[in-house]
GROMACS .gro file of C-alpha atoms in nm:
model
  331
    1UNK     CA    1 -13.005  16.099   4.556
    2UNK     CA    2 -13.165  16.432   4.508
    3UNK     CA    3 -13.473  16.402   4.527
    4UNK     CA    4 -13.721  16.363   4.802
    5UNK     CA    5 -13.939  16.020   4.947
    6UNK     CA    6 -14.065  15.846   5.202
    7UNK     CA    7 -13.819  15.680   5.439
    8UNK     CA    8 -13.888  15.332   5.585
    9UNK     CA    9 -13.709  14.983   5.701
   10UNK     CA   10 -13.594  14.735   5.453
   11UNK     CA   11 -13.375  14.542   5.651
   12UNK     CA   12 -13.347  14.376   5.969
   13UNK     CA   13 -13.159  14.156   6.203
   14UNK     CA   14 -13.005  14.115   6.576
   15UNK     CA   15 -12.752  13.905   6.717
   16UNK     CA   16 -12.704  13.800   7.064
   17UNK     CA   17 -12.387  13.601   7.254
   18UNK     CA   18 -12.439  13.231   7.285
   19UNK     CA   19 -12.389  13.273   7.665
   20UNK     CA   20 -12.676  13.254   7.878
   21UNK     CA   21 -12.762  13.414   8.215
   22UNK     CA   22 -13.082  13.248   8.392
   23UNK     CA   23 -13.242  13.389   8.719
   24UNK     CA   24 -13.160  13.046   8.882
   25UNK     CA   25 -12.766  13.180   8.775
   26UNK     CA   26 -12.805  13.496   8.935
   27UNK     CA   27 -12.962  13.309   9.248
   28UNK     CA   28 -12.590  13.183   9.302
   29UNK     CA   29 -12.442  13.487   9.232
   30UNK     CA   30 -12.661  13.759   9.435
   31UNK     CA   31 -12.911  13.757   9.723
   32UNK     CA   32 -13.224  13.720   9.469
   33UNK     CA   33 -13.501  13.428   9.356
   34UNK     CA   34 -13.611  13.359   9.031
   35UNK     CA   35 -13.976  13.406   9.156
   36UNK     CA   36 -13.911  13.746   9.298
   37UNK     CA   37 -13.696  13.847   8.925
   38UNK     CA   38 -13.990  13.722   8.759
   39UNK     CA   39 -14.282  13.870   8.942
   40UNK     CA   40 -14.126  14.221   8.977
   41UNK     CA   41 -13.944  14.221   8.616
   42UNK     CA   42 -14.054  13.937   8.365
   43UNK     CA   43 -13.687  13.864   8.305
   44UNK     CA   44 -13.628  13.494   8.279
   45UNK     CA   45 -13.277  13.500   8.093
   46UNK     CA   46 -13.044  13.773   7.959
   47UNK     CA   47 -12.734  13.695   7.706
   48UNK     CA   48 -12.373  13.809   7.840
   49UNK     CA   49 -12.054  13.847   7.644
   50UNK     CA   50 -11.776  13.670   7.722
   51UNK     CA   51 -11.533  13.923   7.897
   52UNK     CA   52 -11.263  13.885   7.641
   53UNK     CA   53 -11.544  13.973   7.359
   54UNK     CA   54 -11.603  14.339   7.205
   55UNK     CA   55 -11.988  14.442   7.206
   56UNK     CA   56 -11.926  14.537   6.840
   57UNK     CA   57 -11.895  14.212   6.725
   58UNK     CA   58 -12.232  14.195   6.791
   59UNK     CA   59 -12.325  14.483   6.630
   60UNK     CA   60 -12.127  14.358   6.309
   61UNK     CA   61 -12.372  14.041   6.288
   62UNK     CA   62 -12.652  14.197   6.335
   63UNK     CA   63 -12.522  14.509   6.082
   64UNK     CA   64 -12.484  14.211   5.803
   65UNK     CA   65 -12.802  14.024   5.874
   66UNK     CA   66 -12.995  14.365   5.813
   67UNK     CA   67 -12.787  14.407   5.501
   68UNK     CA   68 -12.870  14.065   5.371
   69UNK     CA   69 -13.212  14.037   5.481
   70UNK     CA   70 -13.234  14.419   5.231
   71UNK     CA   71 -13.035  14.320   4.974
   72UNK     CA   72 -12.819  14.603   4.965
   73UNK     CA   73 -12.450  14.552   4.995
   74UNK     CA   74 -12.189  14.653   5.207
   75UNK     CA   75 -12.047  14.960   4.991
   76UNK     CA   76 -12.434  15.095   4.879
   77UNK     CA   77 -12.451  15.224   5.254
   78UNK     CA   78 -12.444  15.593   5.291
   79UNK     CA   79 -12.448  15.615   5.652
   80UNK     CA   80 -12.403  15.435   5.974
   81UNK     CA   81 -12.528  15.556   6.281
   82UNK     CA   82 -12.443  15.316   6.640
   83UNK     CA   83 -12.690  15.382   6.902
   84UNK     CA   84 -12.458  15.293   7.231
   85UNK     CA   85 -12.381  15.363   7.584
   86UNK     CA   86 -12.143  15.085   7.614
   87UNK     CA   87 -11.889  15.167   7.322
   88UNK     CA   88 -11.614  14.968   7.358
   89UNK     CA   89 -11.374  15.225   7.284
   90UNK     CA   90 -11.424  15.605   7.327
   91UNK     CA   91 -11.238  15.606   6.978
   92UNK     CA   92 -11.245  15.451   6.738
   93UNK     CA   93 -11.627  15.501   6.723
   94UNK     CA   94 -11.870  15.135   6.770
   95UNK     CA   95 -11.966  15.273   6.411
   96UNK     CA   96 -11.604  15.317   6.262
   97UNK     CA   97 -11.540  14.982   6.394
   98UNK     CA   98 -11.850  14.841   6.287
   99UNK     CA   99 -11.805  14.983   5.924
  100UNK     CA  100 -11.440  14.864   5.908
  101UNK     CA  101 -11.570  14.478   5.964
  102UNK     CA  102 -11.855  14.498   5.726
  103UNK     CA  103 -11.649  14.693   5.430
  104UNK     CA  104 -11.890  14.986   5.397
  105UNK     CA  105 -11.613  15.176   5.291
  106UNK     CA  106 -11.840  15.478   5.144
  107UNK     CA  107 -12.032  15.506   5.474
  108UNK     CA  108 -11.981  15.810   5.699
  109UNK     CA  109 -12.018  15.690   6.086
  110UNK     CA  110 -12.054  15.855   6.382
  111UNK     CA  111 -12.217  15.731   6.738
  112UNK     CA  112 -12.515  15.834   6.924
  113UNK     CA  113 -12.570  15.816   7.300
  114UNK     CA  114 -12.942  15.865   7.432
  115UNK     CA  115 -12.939  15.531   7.594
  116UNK     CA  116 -13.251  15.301   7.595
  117UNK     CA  117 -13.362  15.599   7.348
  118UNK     CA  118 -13.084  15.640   7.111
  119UNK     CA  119 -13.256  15.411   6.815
  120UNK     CA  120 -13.579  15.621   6.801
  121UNK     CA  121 -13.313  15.949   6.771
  122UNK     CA  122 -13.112  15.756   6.598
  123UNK     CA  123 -13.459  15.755   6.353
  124UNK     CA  124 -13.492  16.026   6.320
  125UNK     CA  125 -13.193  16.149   6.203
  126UNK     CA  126 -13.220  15.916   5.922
  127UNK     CA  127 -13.543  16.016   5.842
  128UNK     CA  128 -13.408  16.371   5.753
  129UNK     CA  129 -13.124  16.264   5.548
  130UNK     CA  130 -13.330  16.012   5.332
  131UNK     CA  131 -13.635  16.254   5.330
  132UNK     CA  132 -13.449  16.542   5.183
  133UNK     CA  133 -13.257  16.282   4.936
  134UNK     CA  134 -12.887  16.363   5.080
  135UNK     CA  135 -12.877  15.988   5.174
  136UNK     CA  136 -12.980  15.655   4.990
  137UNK     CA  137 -12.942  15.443   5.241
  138UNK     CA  138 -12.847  15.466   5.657
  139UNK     CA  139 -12.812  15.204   5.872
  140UNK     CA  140 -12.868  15.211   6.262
  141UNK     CA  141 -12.737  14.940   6.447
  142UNK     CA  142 -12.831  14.926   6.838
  143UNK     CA  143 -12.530  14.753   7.032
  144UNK     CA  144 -12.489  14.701   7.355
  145UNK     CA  145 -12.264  14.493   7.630
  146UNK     CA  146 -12.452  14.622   7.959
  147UNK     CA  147 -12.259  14.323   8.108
  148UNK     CA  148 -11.934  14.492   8.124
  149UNK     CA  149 -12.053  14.821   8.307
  150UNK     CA  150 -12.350  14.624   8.563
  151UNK     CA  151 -12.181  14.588   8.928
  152UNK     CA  152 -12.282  14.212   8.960
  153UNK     CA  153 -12.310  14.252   9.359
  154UNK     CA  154 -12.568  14.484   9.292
  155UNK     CA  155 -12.867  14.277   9.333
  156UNK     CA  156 -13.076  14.574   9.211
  157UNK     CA  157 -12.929  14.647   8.879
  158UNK     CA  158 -12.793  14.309   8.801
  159UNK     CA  159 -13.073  14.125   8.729
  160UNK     CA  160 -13.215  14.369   8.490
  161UNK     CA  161 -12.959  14.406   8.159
  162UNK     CA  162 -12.786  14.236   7.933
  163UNK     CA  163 -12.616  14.219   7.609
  164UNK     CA  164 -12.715  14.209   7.240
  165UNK     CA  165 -12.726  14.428   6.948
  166UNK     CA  166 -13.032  14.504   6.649
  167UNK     CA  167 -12.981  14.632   6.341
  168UNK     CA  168 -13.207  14.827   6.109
  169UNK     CA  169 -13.128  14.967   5.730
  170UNK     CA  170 -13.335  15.258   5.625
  171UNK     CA  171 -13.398  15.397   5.294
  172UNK     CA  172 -13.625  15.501   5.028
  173UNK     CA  173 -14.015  15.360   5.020
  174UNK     CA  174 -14.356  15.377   4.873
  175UNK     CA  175 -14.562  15.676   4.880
  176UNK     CA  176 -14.769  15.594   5.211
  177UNK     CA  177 -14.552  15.376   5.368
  178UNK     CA  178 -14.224  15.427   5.642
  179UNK     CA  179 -14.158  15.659   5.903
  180UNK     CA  180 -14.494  15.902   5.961
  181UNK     CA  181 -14.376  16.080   6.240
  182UNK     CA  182 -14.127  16.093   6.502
  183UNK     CA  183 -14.087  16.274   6.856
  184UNK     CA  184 -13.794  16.317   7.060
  185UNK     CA  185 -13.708  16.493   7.415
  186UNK     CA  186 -13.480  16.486   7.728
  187UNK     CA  187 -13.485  16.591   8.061
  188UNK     CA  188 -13.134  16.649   8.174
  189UNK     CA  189 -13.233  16.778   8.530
  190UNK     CA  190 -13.314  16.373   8.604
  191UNK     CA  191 -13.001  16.246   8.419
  192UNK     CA  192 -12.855  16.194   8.809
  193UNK     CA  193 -13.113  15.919   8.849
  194UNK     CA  194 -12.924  15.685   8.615
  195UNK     CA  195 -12.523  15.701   8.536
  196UNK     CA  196 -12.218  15.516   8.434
  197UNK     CA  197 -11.895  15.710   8.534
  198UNK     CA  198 -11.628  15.723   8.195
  199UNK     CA  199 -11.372  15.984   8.272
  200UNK     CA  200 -11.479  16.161   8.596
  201UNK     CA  201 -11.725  16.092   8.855
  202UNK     CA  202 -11.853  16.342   9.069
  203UNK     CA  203 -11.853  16.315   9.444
  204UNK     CA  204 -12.252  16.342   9.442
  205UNK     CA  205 -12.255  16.001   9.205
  206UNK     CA  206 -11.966  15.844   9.458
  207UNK     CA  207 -12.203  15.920   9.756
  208UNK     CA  208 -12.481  15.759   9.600
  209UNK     CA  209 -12.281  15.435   9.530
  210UNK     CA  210 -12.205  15.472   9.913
  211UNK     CA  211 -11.908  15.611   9.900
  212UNK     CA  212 -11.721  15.393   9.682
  213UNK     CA  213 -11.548  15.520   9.345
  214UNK     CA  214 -11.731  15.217   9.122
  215UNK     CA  215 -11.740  15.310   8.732
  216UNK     CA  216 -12.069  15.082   8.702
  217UNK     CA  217 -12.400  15.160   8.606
  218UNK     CA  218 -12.616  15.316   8.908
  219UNK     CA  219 -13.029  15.395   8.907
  220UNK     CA  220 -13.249  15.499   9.131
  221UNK     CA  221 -13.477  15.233   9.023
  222UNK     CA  222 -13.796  15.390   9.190
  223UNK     CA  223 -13.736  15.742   9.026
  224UNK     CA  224 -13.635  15.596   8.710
  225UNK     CA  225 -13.990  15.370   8.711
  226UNK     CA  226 -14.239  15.677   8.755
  227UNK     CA  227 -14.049  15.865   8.502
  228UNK     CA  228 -14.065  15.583   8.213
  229UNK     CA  229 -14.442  15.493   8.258
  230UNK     CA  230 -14.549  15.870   8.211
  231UNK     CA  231 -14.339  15.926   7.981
  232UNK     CA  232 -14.412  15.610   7.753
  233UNK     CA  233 -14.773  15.748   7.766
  234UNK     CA  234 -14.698  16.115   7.683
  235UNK     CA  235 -14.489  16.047   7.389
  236UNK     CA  236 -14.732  15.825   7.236
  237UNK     CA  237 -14.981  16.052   7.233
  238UNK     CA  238 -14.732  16.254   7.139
  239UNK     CA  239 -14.701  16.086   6.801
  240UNK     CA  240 -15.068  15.985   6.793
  241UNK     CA  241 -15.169  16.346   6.804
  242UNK     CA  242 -14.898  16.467   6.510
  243UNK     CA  243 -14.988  16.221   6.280
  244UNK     CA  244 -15.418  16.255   6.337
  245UNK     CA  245 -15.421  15.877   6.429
  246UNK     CA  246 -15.587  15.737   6.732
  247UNK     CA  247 -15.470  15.399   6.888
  248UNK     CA  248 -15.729  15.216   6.733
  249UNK     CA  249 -15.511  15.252   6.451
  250UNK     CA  250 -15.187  15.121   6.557
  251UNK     CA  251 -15.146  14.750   6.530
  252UNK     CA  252 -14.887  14.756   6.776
  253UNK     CA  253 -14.654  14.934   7.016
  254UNK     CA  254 -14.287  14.836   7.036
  255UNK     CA  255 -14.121  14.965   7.305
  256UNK     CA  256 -13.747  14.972   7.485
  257UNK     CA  257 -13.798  14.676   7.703
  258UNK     CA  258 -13.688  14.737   8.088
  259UNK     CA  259 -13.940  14.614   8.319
  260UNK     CA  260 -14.255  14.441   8.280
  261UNK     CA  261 -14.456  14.587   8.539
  262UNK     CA  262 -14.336  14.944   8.293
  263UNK     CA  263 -14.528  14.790   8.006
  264UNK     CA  264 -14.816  14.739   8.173
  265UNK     CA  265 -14.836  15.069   8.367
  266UNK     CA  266 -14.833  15.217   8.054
  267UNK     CA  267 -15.043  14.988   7.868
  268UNK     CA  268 -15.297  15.101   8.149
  269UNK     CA  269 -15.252  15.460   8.140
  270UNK     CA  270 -15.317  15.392   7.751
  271UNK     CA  271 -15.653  15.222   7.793
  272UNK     CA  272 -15.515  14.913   7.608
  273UNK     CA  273 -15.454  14.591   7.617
  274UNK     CA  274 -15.134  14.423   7.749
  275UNK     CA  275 -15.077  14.222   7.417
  276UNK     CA  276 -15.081  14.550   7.173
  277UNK     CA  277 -14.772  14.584   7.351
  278UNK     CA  278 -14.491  14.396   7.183
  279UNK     CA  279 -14.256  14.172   7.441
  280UNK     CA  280 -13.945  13.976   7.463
  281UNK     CA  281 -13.847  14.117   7.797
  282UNK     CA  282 -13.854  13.741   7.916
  283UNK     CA  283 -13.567  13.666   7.701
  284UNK     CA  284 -13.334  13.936   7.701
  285UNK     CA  285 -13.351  14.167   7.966
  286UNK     CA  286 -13.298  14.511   7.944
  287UNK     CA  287 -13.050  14.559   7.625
  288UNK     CA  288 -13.088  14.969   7.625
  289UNK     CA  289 -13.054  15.093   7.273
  290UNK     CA  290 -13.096  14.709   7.121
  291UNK     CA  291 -13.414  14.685   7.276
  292UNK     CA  292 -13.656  14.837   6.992
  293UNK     CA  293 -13.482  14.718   6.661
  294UNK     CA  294 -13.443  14.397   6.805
  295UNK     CA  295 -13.840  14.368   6.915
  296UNK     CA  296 -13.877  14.485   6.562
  297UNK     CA  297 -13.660  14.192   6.426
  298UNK     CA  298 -13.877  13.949   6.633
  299UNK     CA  299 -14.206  14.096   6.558
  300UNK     CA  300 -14.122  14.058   6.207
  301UNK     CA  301 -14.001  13.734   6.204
  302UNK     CA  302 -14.285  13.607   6.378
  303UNK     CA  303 -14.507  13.721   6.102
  304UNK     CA  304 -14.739  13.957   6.428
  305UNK     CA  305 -14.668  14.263   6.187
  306UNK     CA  306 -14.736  14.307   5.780
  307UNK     CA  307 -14.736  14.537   5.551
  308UNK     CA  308 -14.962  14.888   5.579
  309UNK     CA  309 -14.997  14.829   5.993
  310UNK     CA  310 -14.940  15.114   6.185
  311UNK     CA  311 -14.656  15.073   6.458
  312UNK     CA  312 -14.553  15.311   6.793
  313UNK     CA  313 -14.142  15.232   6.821
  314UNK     CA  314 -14.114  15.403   7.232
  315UNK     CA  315 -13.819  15.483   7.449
  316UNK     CA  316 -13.736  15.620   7.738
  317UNK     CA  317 -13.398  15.604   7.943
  318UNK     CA  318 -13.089  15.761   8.070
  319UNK     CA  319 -13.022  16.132   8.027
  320UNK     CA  320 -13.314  16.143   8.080
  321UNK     CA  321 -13.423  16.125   7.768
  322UNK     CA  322 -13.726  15.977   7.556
  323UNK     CA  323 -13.856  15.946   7.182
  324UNK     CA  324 -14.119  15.793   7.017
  325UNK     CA  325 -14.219  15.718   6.643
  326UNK     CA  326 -14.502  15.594   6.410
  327UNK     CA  327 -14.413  15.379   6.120
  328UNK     CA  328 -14.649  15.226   5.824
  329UNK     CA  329 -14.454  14.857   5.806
  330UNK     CA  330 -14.369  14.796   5.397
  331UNK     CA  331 -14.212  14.510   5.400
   0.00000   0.00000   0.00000
């Protein structure tokens, strides 16, 4: 491609493992209740790999349900980017691996880590590559297995994640349609409030794991809380603001799903309704970087979105970092 266009979804699809993790589960496992998981979460379930099986698996079903559902084939794909803070290997990359099993043998790949953010980064970086015309087609895939990195005698942390990956292929569009806008930002100074050890730890994170040298993800859930609900309303006005709309012109919000009682602080601070924003928290837990392309997948396939509505994709998470985007759907 040389020339430029509008850049917007025409593919999408998820995948999840078959293995299911209810609250009445975790009631065995930890000192918890399904009412108090409910009430101060809206998790009901979560999906958890088997130990034995690579998160990237799941990224390579979702990768060829996006594929299919675009009809575009493997070796059209200019680009894949894996949004991921659970790779299974440091190298080879989730994408290398990911485009070895689908046969996108033209793609470049490369990872991107901005946790429960990385998708909406992982936007826009597509956005300027299809914009400008140096890339047809990109695909993003969100994959995570939170299962393998959650310390499952934390009763704080367990309960909240779990495993499954989204996929989204972006390319060219109509005039009017795709990817209007897109905001991203971090604040590294808070990246302490959430972590997961890889090749050093330092004794600060080892204190706050009391003392012990666990390479398992750690938050300072009440930290972590104010944080996302500010920030979920600052970057959509963010957006809002950039591209001259006002929320009576969004159809819908999708957002990274972590906690319930998130949503709806938010939702408040937004003077909106609770059901103009998107859900499936109930389902799947927290899946970090899966979280938006996969609440895309379902809003989709559940017919709540068409074509020419106005949609806020949000994220916030570890880093800390945070992005936000407005789409016009078009398919």
């Amino acid at each position: 491609m040389n020339k430029t266009c509008n850049c917007g979804i025409l593919g999408l699809g998820s995948c999840f493992p078959k293995k299911v993790l209810t609250n009445h589960d975790l009631e065995k496992m930890v000192d918890t209740s399904n009412e108090w998981i409910t009430k101060r979460t809206g998790i009901s379930e979560r999906r958890i790999l088997d130990e034995d099986v690579p998160a990237h698996k799941l990224g390579v079903e979702a990768a060829k349900k996006a594929l299919a559902d675009a009809k575009v084939e493997p070796e059209e794909v200019d680009l894949i980017i894996v949004t991921t803070e659970t790779p299974d290997y440091l190298t080879p990359s989730m994408s290398c691996l990911i485009q070895s099993e689908i046969g996108a043998t033209k793609a470049a790949a490369f990872d991107l880590n901005a946790a429960c953010s990385g998708f909406i980064y992982g936007m826009s970086v597509a956005n300027q590559f299809i914009r400008s015309g140096f890339y047809k087609y990109v695909l993003i895939v969100g994959c995570e297995g939170l299962s393998k990195v959650v310390d499952w005698k934390d009763r704080n942390t367990c309960v909240l994640f779990g495993d499954g990956a989204g996929a989204v292929l972006f390319g060219p569009v109509e005039e009017g349609c795709g990817i209007i806008t897109t905001y991203t930002g971090a604040a590294g100074e808070l990246g302490k409030n959430i972590t997961i050890p890889c090749c050093y730890i330092s004794p600060e994170d080892i204190e706050a794991r009391g003392g012990e040298n666990k390479r398992t993800l750690w938050m300072d859930g009440s930290e972590v809380f104010k944080f996302a609900v500010k920030i979920m309303e600052h970057a959509s006005t963010k957006v809002l603001d950039d591209a001259g709309l006002t929320m009576d012109d969004i159809k819908l919000i999708v957002p990274h799903q972590a906690n319930i009682r998130i949503l709806e602080g938010a939702a408040k601070r937004l003077n909106i309704p609770n059901d103009k924003v998107f859900s499936n928290l109930h389902r799947y837990g927290n899946i970090s970087s899966a979280s938006i392309p996969v609440g895309l997948t379902d809003a989709y396939s559940q017919k709540i979105i068409s074509k020419g509505d106005n949609l806020i994709l949000v994220g916030f998470g570890g880093g800390l970092t945070w992005g936000a985007a407005i789409i016009r759907w078009n398919k």
